[in-house]
Amino acid sequence: MKQILKATATVGGMTMISRILGFIRDVVIARYFGASMGADAFFVAFKIPNFFRRLFAEGAFSQAFVPVLAEAKEKRGKQAVKHLVNAISFRLGGILLLLTAFGVFGSSLWMMVFAPGFLDDPQKFALASDMLAITFPYLLLISLVAFSSAIMNTYNQFAVPAFTPVFLNLVLIAFAVWVSPLLDIPVMALAWGVLVAGVVQLLFHLPFLYRLGLLPSPSRESDPGVGEVKRLMLPALFGVSVAQINLLVDTILASFLVTGSVSWLYYSDRLMEFPLGVFGVALATVVLPGLSKKAANENWQGFQEDLDSALRLVFLIGVPAMLGLLLLAEPLIVSLFYYGAFTEKDVSMSGMSLMAYSFGLLGFILVKILAPAFYSRKDMKTPVRVAVIALVTNTVLNLLLIGPFAHVGLAAATSISAFVNAGLLYWYLRKQSVFSPMAGWVKLSLQILVANIALIGFLVAVNPDISEWLAFDVWQRLGWLALLVFGSIVIYIVILVAVGLNPKRLLKR
């Protein structure tokens, strides 16, 4: 576990820097554009290429490519890896160029599919379509970044890929503050910022790939791994990316709701993504190459130990993170976004959807850990089966809950479907005899339960009323938030140790 935790801490630390800058970015966007028509249009125009990035590049492609690359690294050597990288880069680049061209010149068609509710407002629809034509090339650039990241992660170079999103946040902040006042339509600066950020991120990766000796030289020559990646990739589209599909379904349905709904879901989703990115994605990034290596070497005991250790970390950190988001939803929204054009109504609406999303945080993290247990063994069919069930569950719940609960119902449906996804993945792992929990889970569960009860008691007792949060100035808000967050962490750790959790034994294990 120590090795997993160390690598996760590296990725999580870099990701935390990026997420903090991401919050600053969102604070700036909220201050300048609030939950306006322009903000709604940008969030959809940014979400579409981001959706395809997570679905294809960081989703299906990475999950299919990493096990094949790891096997080539373990069994065929550096020259075989270079040959595979060259062959894949040629084919991936060609597909991305075609998709990007279709996205730029067909932006209105994409917008009709992904935000049909905008058709009722021609001005919003036209603005969103124009912004999408600018942001769509980001898909090409960031997908190549994801390709590079998969290579570096396979060679245990986790820091550079985790740090890369920092540049997106820095560029967007700069464009919002300094470029937007220069444009006739200020919010268009955000779209141009996304495009420039993609170029910067890709250029940042090139020297590190060169140092590894794996800077791609695209080649038409085939490679045995190309066919394997193709075979694995198609079913992985659903298996790894069902959460993104669910969030996109939320956006489509939210486009039919009142103006501001897309923005409320965006801001609350961003806060939910913080612990998911800092811990969940970081841990998943570390776990997949390790599991793939052990599967390639048929080290099934080590495979189970790594997965068991990862799941223990998920519950140790994921449960308090979920409870913290739930109990501090509105204080977080107020502290980060309640400035400028962001209104008290926006606080209330975003806070409610954040509470709904927070329930699903543990489910989202579990999916990111359990799914690699299948992909590392090149089993793509099972996650697809599970993903289809989860997607249907989400869609049905969306239609049932959107009427009485509007955008909050969409967030709640996504959270429930995350647990359906995670629960079925775990059930199949047990059914296939791939994983069996190791000794000590009952004791650990009781320790986590007691520590979280103490955490809840602290937050309920100390947290000021929302009216006080609204009246606080920025430094009072940040001070109280720091007190509550760090106080919760200290109390949680102290109680865990008090009830017998031994950190050294856990790390050694």
Coordinates of C-alpha atoms in Angstrom, one line a residue:
M1 CA 0.0 0.0 0.0
K2 CA 2.9 2.4 0.8
Q3 CA 3.9 2.5 -2.9
I4 CA 0.4 3.0 -4.1
L5 CA -0.2 5.8 -1.5
K6 CA 3.1 7.5 -2.4
A7 CA 2.3 7.6 -6.1
T8 CA -1.3 8.6 -5.3
A9 CA 0.0 11.4 -3.1
T10 CA 2.2 12.7 -6.0
V11 CA -0.6 12.7 -8.5
G12 CA -3.1 14.0 -5.9
G13 CA -0.7 16.8 -4.9
M14 CA -0.2 18.0 -8.4
T15 CA -3.9 17.6 -9.1
M16 CA -4.7 19.6 -6.0
I17 CA -2.7 22.5 -7.3
S18 CA -4.6 22.3 -10.5
R19 CA -8.0 22.0 -8.7
I20 CA -7.2 25.0 -6.5
L21 CA -6.4 27.1 -9.6
G22 CA -9.6 25.6 -11.2
F23 CA -11.6 27.0 -8.3
I24 CA -9.9 30.4 -8.8
R25 CA -10.8 30.2 -12.4
D26 CA -14.4 29.4 -11.6
V27 CA -14.5 32.2 -9.1
V28 CA -13.3 34.6 -11.8
I29 CA -15.8 33.3 -14.3
A30 CA -18.6 33.5 -11.7
R31 CA -17.6 37.1 -10.8
Y32 CA -17.5 38.3 -14.4
F33 CA -20.3 36.3 -16.0
G34 CA -22.4 34.8 -13.1
A35 CA -25.1 32.3 -14.2
S36 CA -26.0 34.3 -17.3
M37 CA -26.9 33.4 -20.8
G38 CA -23.3 33.8 -21.9
A39 CA -22.1 31.6 -19.0
D40 CA -24.6 28.9 -19.9
A41 CA -23.5 29.0 -23.6
F42 CA -19.8 28.7 -22.7
F43 CA -20.2 25.8 -20.3
V44 CA -22.0 23.8 -22.9
A45 CA -19.5 24.8 -25.6
F46 CA -16.7 23.7 -23.3
K47 CA -18.5 20.6 -22.0
I48 CA -18.9 19.1 -25.5
P49 CA -15.1 18.7 -26.4
N50 CA -14.5 17.9 -22.8
F51 CA -17.0 15.1 -23.0
F52 CA -15.4 13.6 -26.0
R53 CA -12.0 14.0 -24.4
R54 CA -13.1 12.0 -21.3
L55 CA -15.1 9.5 -23.4
F56 CA -12.4 8.7 -26.0
A57 CA -9.0 10.0 -24.9
E58 CA -8.9 9.7 -21.2
G59 CA -11.7 7.2 -21.1
A60 CA -11.9 4.4 -23.7
F61 CA -8.5 5.0 -25.4
S62 CA -6.4 5.2 -22.2
Q63 CA -8.1 2.2 -20.7
A64 CA -7.5 0.1 -23.8
F65 CA -4.0 1.5 -24.6
V66 CA -2.4 1.3 -21.1
P67 CA -2.8 -2.5 -20.7
V68 CA -1.4 -3.1 -24.2
L69 CA 1.4 -0.7 -23.7
A70 CA 2.2 -2.2 -20.3
E71 CA 2.3 -5.7 -21.8
A72 CA 4.7 -4.5 -24.6
K73 CA 6.9 -2.8 -22.0
E74 CA 7.1 -5.9 -19.8
K75 CA 7.4 -8.6 -22.5
R76 CA 8.7 -7.0 -25.7
G77 CA 11.1 -4.2 -24.7
K78 CA 11.7 -0.5 -25.5
Q79 CA 11.9 -0.8 -29.3
A80 CA 8.5 -2.6 -29.4
V81 CA 7.0 0.2 -27.3
K82 CA 8.4 2.9 -29.6
H83 CA 7.0 1.0 -32.6
L84 CA 3.5 0.7 -31.0
V85 CA 3.6 4.4 -30.0
N86 CA 4.4 5.5 -33.5
A87 CA 1.7 3.3 -35.1
I88 CA -1.0 4.4 -32.6
S89 CA -0.1 8.2 -32.9
F90 CA -0.6 8.1 -36.7
R91 CA -4.1 6.5 -36.4
L92 CA -5.2 8.5 -33.4
G93 CA -4.1 11.8 -35.0
G94 CA -6.0 11.0 -38.2
I95 CA -9.2 10.2 -36.4
L96 CA -8.9 13.3 -34.2
L97 CA -8.3 15.6 -37.2
L98 CA -11.5 14.3 -38.9
L99 CA -13.6 14.6 -35.8
T100 CA -12.3 18.1 -35.1
A101 CA -13.1 19.3 -38.6
F102 CA -16.6 17.9 -38.3
G103 CA -16.9 19.7 -34.9
V104 CA -15.7 23.1 -36.1
F105 CA -17.8 23.2 -39.3
G106 CA -20.8 21.4 -37.9
S107 CA -20.9 23.3 -34.5
S108 CA -24.6 24.1 -34.9
L109 CA -25.5 20.5 -35.5
W110 CA -23.5 19.4 -32.4
M111 CA -25.3 22.1 -30.4
M112 CA -28.7 20.9 -31.6
V113 CA -27.8 17.4 -30.3
F114 CA -26.2 18.4 -27.0
A115 CA -28.3 21.4 -26.0
P116 CA -31.6 21.2 -27.9
G117 CA -33.3 23.4 -25.3
F118 CA -31.2 26.4 -26.5
L119 CA -33.2 26.3 -29.8
D120 CA -35.9 28.2 -28.0
D121 CA -33.5 31.1 -27.5
P122 CA -31.9 31.9 -30.9
Q123 CA -29.4 34.3 -29.4
K124 CA -28.1 31.8 -26.9
F125 CA -28.0 29.0 -29.5
A126 CA -26.0 31.2 -32.0
L127 CA -23.6 32.3 -29.2
A128 CA -23.1 28.7 -28.0
S129 CA -22.5 27.4 -31.6
D130 CA -20.0 30.1 -32.3
M131 CA -18.1 29.3 -29.1
L132 CA -18.1 25.6 -29.9
A133 CA -16.5 26.2 -33.3
I134 CA -13.6 27.8 -31.3
T135 CA -13.4 25.3 -28.5
F136 CA -13.8 22.1 -30.5
P137 CA -10.1 21.9 -31.6
Y138 CA -9.3 21.6 -27.9
L139 CA -10.4 18.0 -28.3
L140 CA -7.5 17.3 -30.8
L141 CA -4.9 19.0 -28.6
I142 CA -6.0 17.5 -25.2
S143 CA -6.4 14.0 -26.7
L144 CA -2.8 14.1 -27.8
V145 CA -2.0 15.2 -24.2
A146 CA -3.9 12.2 -22.9
F147 CA -2.0 9.9 -25.2
S148 CA 1.2 11.3 -23.9
S149 CA 0.0 11.0 -20.3
A150 CA -0.8 7.3 -20.8
I151 CA 2.8 6.7 -22.0
M152 CA 4.3 8.6 -19.0
N153 CA 2.0 6.9 -16.5
T154 CA 3.0 3.5 -17.8
Y155 CA 6.6 4.5 -17.0
N156 CA 5.6 5.7 -13.6
Q157 CA 6.0 9.4 -14.6
F158 CA 2.9 10.6 -12.9
A159 CA 3.8 14.2 -11.9
V160 CA 3.8 15.8 -15.4
P161 CA 0.4 14.6 -16.5
A162 CA -1.1 15.5 -13.2
F163 CA 0.3 19.1 -13.3
T164 CA -0.7 19.8 -17.0
P165 CA -4.3 21.0 -16.2
V166 CA -2.7 23.9 -14.3
F167 CA -2.1 25.6 -17.7
L168 CA -5.7 25.5 -18.7
N169 CA -6.7 27.3 -15.5
L170 CA -4.0 29.9 -15.8
V171 CA -4.8 30.7 -19.4
L172 CA -8.6 30.9 -18.8
I173 CA -8.1 33.2 -15.8
A174 CA -5.8 35.5 -17.9
F175 CA -8.3 35.6 -20.8
A176 CA -11.3 36.3 -18.5
V177 CA -9.5 39.1 -16.8
W178 CA -7.5 40.8 -19.5
V179 CA -8.9 39.6 -22.9
S180 CA -12.7 39.7 -22.2
P181 CA -12.8 43.5 -21.8
L182 CA -11.3 43.9 -25.3
L183 CA -14.0 41.9 -27.1
D184 CA -17.4 43.0 -28.3
I185 CA -18.8 39.8 -26.8
P186 CA -16.7 39.5 -23.6
V187 CA -17.6 35.9 -22.9
M188 CA -16.0 34.8 -26.2
A189 CA -12.7 35.3 -24.5
L190 CA -13.3 32.1 -22.6
A191 CA -13.6 30.1 -25.8
W192 CA -10.4 31.5 -27.2
G193 CA -8.7 30.8 -23.9
V194 CA -9.7 27.1 -24.1
L195 CA -8.0 26.8 -27.5
V196 CA -4.8 28.6 -26.5
A197 CA -4.6 26.4 -23.3
G198 CA -4.8 23.2 -25.4
V199 CA -1.7 24.4 -27.4
V200 CA 0.2 25.2 -24.3
Q201 CA -0.6 21.9 -22.6
L202 CA 0.6 19.9 -25.6
L203 CA 3.8 21.8 -26.0
F204 CA 4.5 21.3 -22.3
H205 CA 4.5 17.5 -22.7
L206 CA 6.9 17.2 -25.7
P207 CA 10.2 17.6 -23.8
F208 CA 9.3 14.9 -21.3
L209 CA 8.3 12.5 -24.0
Y210 CA 11.6 13.2 -25.8
R211 CA 13.5 12.5 -22.5
L212 CA 11.8 9.1 -22.3
G213 CA 12.8 8.4 -25.9
L214 CA 9.2 8.0 -26.8
L215 CA 8.4 11.2 -28.7
P216 CA 6.0 9.9 -31.4
S217 CA 7.0 9.7 -35.0
P218 CA 3.7 8.9 -36.6
S219 CA 4.0 5.8 -38.9
R220 CA 1.6 4.0 -41.2
E221 CA 3.3 0.7 -40.3
S222 CA 1.0 -1.6 -38.4
D223 CA 1.7 -3.2 -35.0
P224 CA 0.2 -6.1 -33.2
G225 CA -0.9 -3.8 -30.4
V226 CA -3.0 -1.6 -32.8
G227 CA -5.5 -4.3 -33.4
E228 CA -5.6 -5.1 -29.6
V229 CA -6.3 -1.5 -28.8
K230 CA -9.1 -1.3 -31.4
R231 CA -10.6 -4.5 -30.0
L232 CA -10.5 -3.3 -26.4
M233 CA -11.5 0.3 -27.1
L234 CA -15.0 0.1 -28.5
P235 CA -16.6 -1.7 -25.5
A236 CA -14.6 0.5 -23.1
L237 CA -16.5 3.6 -24.5
F238 CA -19.4 2.8 -22.2
G239 CA -17.6 0.9 -19.4
V240 CA -15.2 3.7 -18.4
S241 CA -17.3 6.8 -19.3
V242 CA -20.8 6.2 -18.0
A243 CA -20.4 9.0 -15.4
Q244 CA -19.5 11.4 -18.2
I245 CA -22.5 10.3 -20.3
N246 CA -24.7 10.7 -17.3
L247 CA -23.4 14.3 -16.7
L248 CA -24.0 15.1 -20.4
V249 CA -27.5 13.8 -20.2
D250 CA -28.0 16.2 -17.3
T251 CA -26.7 19.1 -19.4
I252 CA -29.1 18.2 -22.3
L253 CA -32.1 18.0 -20.0
A254 CA -31.0 21.1 -18.1
S255 CA -31.0 23.1 -21.3
F256 CA -34.8 22.8 -21.2
L257 CA -34.9 24.3 -17.7
V258 CA -34.8 28.0 -16.7
T259 CA -31.7 30.0 -17.6
G260 CA -29.0 29.4 -15.0
S261 CA -29.7 25.6 -14.6
V262 CA -26.7 24.6 -16.7
S263 CA -24.5 27.0 -14.7
W264 CA -25.8 25.7 -11.3
L265 CA -25.0 22.2 -12.3
Y266 CA -21.6 23.2 -13.6
Y267 CA -20.6 25.0 -10.4
S268 CA -21.8 22.2 -8.1
D269 CA -20.2 19.5 -10.3
R270 CA -16.9 21.4 -10.2
L271 CA -16.9 21.2 -6.4
M272 CA -17.8 17.5 -6.5
E273 CA -15.0 17.0 -9.0
F274 CA -12.4 18.4 -6.5
P275 CA -12.1 15.4 -4.2
L276 CA -12.9 13.1 -7.1
G277 CA -9.9 14.5 -9.1
V278 CA -7.5 15.0 -6.2
F279 CA -8.1 11.5 -4.8
G280 CA -10.3 9.3 -7.0
V281 CA -8.7 10.1 -10.4
A282 CA -5.2 10.2 -8.8
L283 CA -5.7 6.7 -7.3
A284 CA -7.2 5.3 -10.5
T285 CA -4.2 6.7 -12.5
V286 CA -1.8 4.9 -10.3
V287 CA -3.8 1.7 -9.9
L288 CA -4.4 0.9 -13.7
P289 CA -0.7 0.6 -14.7
G290 CA 0.1 -1.5 -11.6
L291 CA -2.8 -3.9 -12.1
S292 CA -2.0 -4.1 -15.8
K293 CA 1.6 -5.1 -15.0
K294 CA 0.5 -7.7 -12.5
A295 CA -2.1 -9.1 -14.9
A296 CA 0.5 -9.3 -17.7
N297 CA 2.8 -11.3 -15.4
E298 CA -0.1 -13.3 -14.0
N299 CA 0.7 -12.2 -10.4
W300 CA -2.9 -12.6 -9.2
Q301 CA -2.0 -12.4 -5.5
G302 CA -0.4 -9.0 -6.0
F303 CA -3.3 -8.0 -8.1
Q304 CA -5.8 -8.7 -5.3
E305 CA -3.5 -7.0 -2.7
D306 CA -3.3 -3.8 -4.8
L307 CA -7.0 -3.7 -5.4
D308 CA -7.8 -4.4 -1.7
S309 CA -5.4 -1.6 -0.6
A310 CA -6.9 0.8 -3.1
L311 CA -10.4 0.1 -1.9
R312 CA -9.4 0.7 1.8
L313 CA -8.0 4.1 0.8
V314 CA -11.3 4.8 -1.0
F315 CA -13.4 4.3 2.1
L316 CA -10.9 6.0 4.4
I317 CA -10.8 9.2 2.4
G318 CA -14.0 9.0 0.2
V319 CA -16.6 8.7 3.0
P320 CA -15.5 11.9 5.0
A321 CA -15.1 13.8 1.7
M322 CA -18.7 12.8 0.8
L323 CA -20.0 13.9 4.2
G324 CA -18.0 17.2 4.1
L325 CA -19.4 18.1 0.7
L326 CA -22.9 17.4 1.9
L327 CA -22.7 19.4 5.1
L328 CA -20.7 22.3 3.7
A329 CA -22.4 22.6 0.3
E330 CA -23.8 26.1 0.6
P331 CA -20.8 27.5 2.6
L332 CA -18.5 26.2 -0.1
I333 CA -20.6 27.8 -2.9
V334 CA -20.8 31.1 -0.9
S335 CA -17.1 31.2 -0.2
L336 CA -16.0 30.5 -3.7
F337 CA -18.6 32.0 -6.0
Y338 CA -20.9 34.5 -4.2
Y339 CA -19.3 37.6 -5.8
G340 CA -20.1 40.0 -8.6
A341 CA -22.8 38.6 -10.9
F342 CA -23.3 35.5 -8.8
T343 CA -26.6 36.0 -6.8
E344 CA -28.0 34.6 -3.6
K345 CA -30.5 32.6 -5.7
D346 CA -27.5 31.1 -7.5
V347 CA -26.0 30.1 -4.2
S348 CA -29.2 28.3 -3.1
M349 CA -29.7 26.5 -6.4
S350 CA -26.1 25.5 -6.8
G351 CA -26.0 24.4 -3.1
M352 CA -28.9 22.0 -3.6
S353 CA -27.5 20.3 -6.6
L354 CA -24.1 20.0 -4.8
M355 CA -25.8 18.2 -2.0
A356 CA -27.4 15.8 -4.5
Y357 CA -24.0 15.3 -6.2
S358 CA -22.2 14.7 -2.9
F359 CA -24.2 11.6 -2.2
G360 CA -22.7 10.0 -5.3
L361 CA -19.1 10.9 -4.6
L362 CA -18.2 7.6 -3.1
G363 CA -19.9 5.8 -6.0
F364 CA -17.9 7.8 -8.6
I365 CA -14.6 7.1 -6.8
L366 CA -15.4 3.3 -6.5
V367 CA -16.2 3.1 -10.2
K368 CA -12.8 4.6 -11.0
I369 CA -11.1 1.9 -8.9
L370 CA -13.2 -1.1 -9.8
A371 CA -13.4 -0.6 -13.6
P372 CA -9.5 -0.8 -14.0
A373 CA -9.7 -4.2 -12.4
F374 CA -11.5 -5.4 -15.5
Y375 CA -9.6 -3.3 -18.1
S376 CA -6.2 -4.4 -16.8
R377 CA -7.3 -8.0 -17.5
K378 CA -8.6 -6.9 -21.0
D379 CA -12.2 -7.8 -19.9
M380 CA -14.2 -5.0 -21.6
K381 CA -17.5 -6.8 -21.9
T382 CA -18.4 -6.9 -18.2
P383 CA -18.0 -3.1 -17.6
V384 CA -20.1 -2.4 -20.8
R385 CA -22.9 -4.6 -19.5
V386 CA -22.8 -2.7 -16.2
A387 CA -22.5 0.7 -17.8
V388 CA -25.6 0.1 -20.0
I389 CA -27.6 -0.8 -16.8
A390 CA -26.3 2.3 -15.0
L391 CA -27.0 4.6 -18.0
V392 CA -30.6 3.3 -18.3
T393 CA -31.0 3.8 -14.6
N394 CA -29.8 7.4 -14.8
T395 CA -32.0 8.2 -17.8
V396 CA -35.2 6.8 -16.2
L397 CA -34.4 8.6 -12.9
N398 CA -33.7 11.8 -14.8
L399 CA -37.2 11.7 -16.4
L400 CA -38.8 10.8 -13.1
L401 CA -37.0 13.5 -11.0
I402 CA -36.7 16.4 -13.3
G403 CA -40.3 17.4 -13.0
P404 CA -40.6 17.7 -9.2
F405 CA -37.0 18.7 -8.5
A406 CA -35.7 20.4 -11.7
H407 CA -31.9 20.5 -11.9
V408 CA -31.5 19.0 -8.4
G409 CA -33.3 15.8 -9.6
L410 CA -30.8 15.5 -12.4
A411 CA -27.9 15.6 -10.0
A412 CA -29.6 13.1 -7.7
A413 CA -30.2 10.7 -10.6
T414 CA -26.5 10.8 -11.5
S415 CA -25.5 10.0 -8.0
I416 CA -27.8 7.0 -7.7
S417 CA -26.6 5.6 -11.0
A418 CA -23.0 5.9 -9.8
F419 CA -23.8 3.5 -6.9
V420 CA -25.6 1.2 -9.3
N421 CA -22.5 1.1 -11.5
A422 CA -20.1 0.6 -8.6
G423 CA -22.3 -2.1 -6.9
L424 CA -22.6 -4.2 -10.1
L425 CA -18.8 -3.9 -10.9
Y426 CA -18.0 -5.2 -7.4
W427 CA -20.6 -8.0 -7.7
Y428 CA -19.1 -9.2 -10.9
L429 CA -15.5 -9.1 -9.5
R430 CA -16.7 -11.4 -6.7
K431 CA -18.7 -13.6 -9.1
Q432 CA -15.7 -14.0 -11.4
S433 CA -13.5 -14.9 -8.3
V434 CA -11.1 -12.1 -9.3
F435 CA -11.3 -10.3 -6.0
S436 CA -12.1 -11.3 -2.4
P437 CA -11.7 -8.8 0.5
M438 CA -8.8 -9.5 2.7
A439 CA -8.8 -9.7 6.5
G440 CA -9.5 -6.6 8.6
W441 CA -12.4 -5.0 6.7
V442 CA -15.0 -5.3 9.6
K443 CA -12.6 -3.6 12.1
L444 CA -11.7 -0.9 9.5
S445 CA -15.4 -0.2 8.8
L446 CA -16.2 0.3 12.5
Q447 CA -13.2 2.6 12.9
I448 CA -14.3 4.7 9.9
L449 CA -17.9 4.8 11.2
V450 CA -16.9 6.2 14.6
A451 CA -14.5 8.8 13.1
N452 CA -17.2 10.0 10.7
I453 CA -19.8 10.3 13.4
A454 CA -17.3 12.6 15.2
L455 CA -16.7 14.5 12.0
I456 CA -20.5 15.1 11.5
G457 CA -20.9 16.2 15.1
F458 CA -18.1 18.8 14.7
L459 CA -19.5 20.2 11.5
V460 CA -23.1 20.4 12.8
A461 CA -22.0 22.1 16.0
V462 CA -19.6 24.6 14.7
N463 CA -20.9 25.5 11.2
P464 CA -22.5 29.0 11.2
D465 CA -26.0 29.6 9.7
I466 CA -26.2 30.3 6.0
S467 CA -27.4 33.8 6.7
E468 CA -24.1 34.5 8.5
W469 CA -22.1 33.1 5.6
L470 CA -23.9 35.4 3.2
A471 CA -23.1 38.4 5.5
F472 CA -19.4 37.5 6.0
D473 CA -16.8 39.3 3.9
V474 CA -14.4 37.2 1.8
W475 CA -11.7 36.8 4.5
Q476 CA -14.3 35.7 7.1
R477 CA -15.7 33.1 4.7
L478 CA -12.3 31.7 3.8
G479 CA -11.3 31.7 7.5
W480 CA -14.4 29.9 8.6
L481 CA -14.1 27.4 5.7
A482 CA -10.4 26.7 6.6
L483 CA -11.4 26.2 10.2
L484 CA -14.1 23.7 9.3
V485 CA -12.2 21.8 6.7
F486 CA -8.9 21.5 8.6
G487 CA -10.7 21.0 11.9
S488 CA -12.6 18.1 10.4
I489 CA -9.4 16.5 9.0
V490 CA -7.7 16.8 12.4
I491 CA -10.7 15.4 14.3
Y492 CA -11.2 12.5 11.8
I493 CA -7.5 11.5 12.0
V494 CA -7.3 11.8 15.8
I495 CA -10.5 9.6 16.3
L496 CA -9.2 7.0 13.8
V497 CA -6.0 6.7 15.7
A498 CA -7.8 6.7 19.1
V499 CA -10.0 3.8 18.0
G500 CA -7.0 1.7 17.0
L501 CA -6.1 2.5 13.4
N502 CA -2.4 2.0 13.0
P503 CA -1.1 4.2 10.1
K504 CA 2.3 2.4 10.0
R505 CA 0.6 -1.0 9.8
L506 CA -1.8 0.2 7.1
L507 CA 1.1 1.6 5.0
K508 CA 3.2 -1.5 5.5
R509 CA 0.2 -3.6 4.3

